[in-house]
PDB file of C-alpha atoms in Angstrom:
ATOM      1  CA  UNK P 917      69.935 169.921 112.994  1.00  0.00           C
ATOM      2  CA  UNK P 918      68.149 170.457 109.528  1.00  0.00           C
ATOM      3  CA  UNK P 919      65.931 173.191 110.890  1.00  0.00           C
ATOM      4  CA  UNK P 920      68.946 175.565 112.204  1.00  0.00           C
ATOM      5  CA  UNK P 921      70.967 175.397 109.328  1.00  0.00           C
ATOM      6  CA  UNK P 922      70.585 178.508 108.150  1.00  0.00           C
ATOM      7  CA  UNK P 923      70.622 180.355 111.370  1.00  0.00           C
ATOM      8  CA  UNK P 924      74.088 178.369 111.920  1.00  0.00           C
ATOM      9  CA  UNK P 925      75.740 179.983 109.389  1.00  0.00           C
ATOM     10  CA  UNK P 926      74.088 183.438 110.147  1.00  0.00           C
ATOM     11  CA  UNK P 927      75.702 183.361 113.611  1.00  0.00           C
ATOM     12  CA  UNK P 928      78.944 181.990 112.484  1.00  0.00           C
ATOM     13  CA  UNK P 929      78.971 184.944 109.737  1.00  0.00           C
ATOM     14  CA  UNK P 930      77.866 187.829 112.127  1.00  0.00           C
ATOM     15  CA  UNK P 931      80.291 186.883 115.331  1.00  0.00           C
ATOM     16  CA  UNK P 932      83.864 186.304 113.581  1.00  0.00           C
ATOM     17  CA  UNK P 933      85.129 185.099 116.435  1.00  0.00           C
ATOM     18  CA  UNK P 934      82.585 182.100 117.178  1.00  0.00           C
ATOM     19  CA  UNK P 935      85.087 179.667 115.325  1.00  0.00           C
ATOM     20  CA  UNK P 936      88.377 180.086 115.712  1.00  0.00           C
ATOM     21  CA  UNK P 937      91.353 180.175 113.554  1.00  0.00           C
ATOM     22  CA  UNK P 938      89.830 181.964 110.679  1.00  0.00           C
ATOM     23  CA  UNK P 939      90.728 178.717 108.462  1.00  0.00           C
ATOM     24  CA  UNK P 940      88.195 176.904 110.508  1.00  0.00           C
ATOM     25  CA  UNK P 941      85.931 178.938 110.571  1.00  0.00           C
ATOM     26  CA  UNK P 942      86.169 178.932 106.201  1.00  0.00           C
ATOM     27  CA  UNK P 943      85.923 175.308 106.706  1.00  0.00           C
ATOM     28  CA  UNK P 944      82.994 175.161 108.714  1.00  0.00           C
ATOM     29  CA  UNK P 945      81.172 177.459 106.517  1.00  0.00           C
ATOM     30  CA  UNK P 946      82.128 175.851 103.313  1.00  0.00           C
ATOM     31  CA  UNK P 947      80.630 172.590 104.617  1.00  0.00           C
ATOM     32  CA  UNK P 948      77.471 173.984 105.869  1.00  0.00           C
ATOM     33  CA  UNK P 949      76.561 176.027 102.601  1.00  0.00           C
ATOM     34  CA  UNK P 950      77.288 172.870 100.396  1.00  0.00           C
ATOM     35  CA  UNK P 951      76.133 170.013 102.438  1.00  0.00           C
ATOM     36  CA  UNK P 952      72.428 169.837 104.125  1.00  0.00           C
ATOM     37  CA  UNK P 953      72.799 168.474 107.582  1.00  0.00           C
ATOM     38  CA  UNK P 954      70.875 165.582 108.756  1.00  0.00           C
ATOM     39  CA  UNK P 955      69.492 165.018 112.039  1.00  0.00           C
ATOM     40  CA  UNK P 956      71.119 163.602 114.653  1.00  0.00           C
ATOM     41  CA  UNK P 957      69.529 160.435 117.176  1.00  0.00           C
ATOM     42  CA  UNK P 958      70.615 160.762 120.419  1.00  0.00           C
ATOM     43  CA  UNK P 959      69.127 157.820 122.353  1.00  0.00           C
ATOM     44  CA  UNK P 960      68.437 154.290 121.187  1.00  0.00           C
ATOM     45  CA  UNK P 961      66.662 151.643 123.329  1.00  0.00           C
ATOM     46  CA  UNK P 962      67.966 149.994 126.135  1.00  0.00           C
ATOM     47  CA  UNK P 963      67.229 146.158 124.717  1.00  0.00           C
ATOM     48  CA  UNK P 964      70.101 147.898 121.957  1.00  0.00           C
ATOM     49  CA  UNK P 965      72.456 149.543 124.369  1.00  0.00           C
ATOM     50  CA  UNK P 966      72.332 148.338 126.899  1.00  0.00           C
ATOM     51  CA  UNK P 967      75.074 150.967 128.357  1.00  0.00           C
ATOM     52  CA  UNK P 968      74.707 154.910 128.633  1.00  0.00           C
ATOM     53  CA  UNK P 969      72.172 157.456 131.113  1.00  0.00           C
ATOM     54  CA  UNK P 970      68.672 157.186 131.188  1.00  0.00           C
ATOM     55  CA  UNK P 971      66.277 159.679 129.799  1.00  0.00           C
ATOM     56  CA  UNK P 972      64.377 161.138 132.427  1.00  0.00           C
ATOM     57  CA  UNK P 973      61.456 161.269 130.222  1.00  0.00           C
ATOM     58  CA  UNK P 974      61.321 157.460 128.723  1.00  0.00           C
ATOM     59  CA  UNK P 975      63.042 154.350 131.089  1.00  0.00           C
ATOM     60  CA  UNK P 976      62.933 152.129 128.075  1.00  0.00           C
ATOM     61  CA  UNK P 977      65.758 154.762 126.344  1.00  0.00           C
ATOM     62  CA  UNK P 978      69.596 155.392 126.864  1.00  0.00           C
ATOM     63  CA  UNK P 979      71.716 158.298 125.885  1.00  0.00           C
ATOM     64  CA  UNK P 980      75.535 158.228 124.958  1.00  0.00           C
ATOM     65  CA  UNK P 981      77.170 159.552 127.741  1.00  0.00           C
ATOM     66  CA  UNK P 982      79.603 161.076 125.280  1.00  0.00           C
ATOM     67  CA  UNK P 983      76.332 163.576 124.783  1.00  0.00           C
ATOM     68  CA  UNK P 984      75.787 164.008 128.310  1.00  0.00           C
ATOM     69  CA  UNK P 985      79.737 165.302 128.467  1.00  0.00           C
ATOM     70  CA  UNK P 986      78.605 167.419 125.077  1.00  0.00           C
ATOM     71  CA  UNK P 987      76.139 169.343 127.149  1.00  0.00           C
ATOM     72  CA  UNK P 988      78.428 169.425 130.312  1.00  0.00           C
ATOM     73  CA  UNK P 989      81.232 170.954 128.133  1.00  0.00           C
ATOM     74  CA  UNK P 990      78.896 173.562 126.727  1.00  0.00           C
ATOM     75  CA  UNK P 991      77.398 174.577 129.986  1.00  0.00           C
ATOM     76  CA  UNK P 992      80.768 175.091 131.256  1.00  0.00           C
ATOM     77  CA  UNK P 993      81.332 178.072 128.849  1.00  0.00           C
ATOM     78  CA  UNK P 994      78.491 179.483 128.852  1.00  0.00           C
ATOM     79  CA  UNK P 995      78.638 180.376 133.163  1.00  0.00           C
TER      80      UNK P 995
END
């Protein structure tokens, strides 16, 4: 998330109505200029988690199905 910090904010400043209300929006800026974001693990192993949706790409590996929703959500709005 590290790498597209910057182009975050350039978005979020060019299309006002990305974020929404306007207070938000403030908020969400204010936290990205003063706060560097770290990167974010999706998947753990399954001898962890024993729970969640394979990767298609590795067996041994889960992902949250709370991220599989994420991308579902997103999808959704974008169609």
């Amino acid at each position: 998330m590290s790498k597209y910090q910057a182009r975050l904010i350039e978005h979020i400043e060019k299309h006002l109505g990305y974020i929404r209300p306007e207070s938000r929006r403030n908020e969400v800026l204010g936290f990205l200029k003063h706060q560097a974001l770290g990167d974010l693990c999706i998947s753990r192993p399954k001898a962890r988690l024993a729970w969640g949706i394979e990767l298609p790409f590795d067996q041994d590996y889960v992902t949250y199905v709370w991220f599989d929703a994420l991308t579902n959500y997103y999808s959704a709005t974008r169609t």
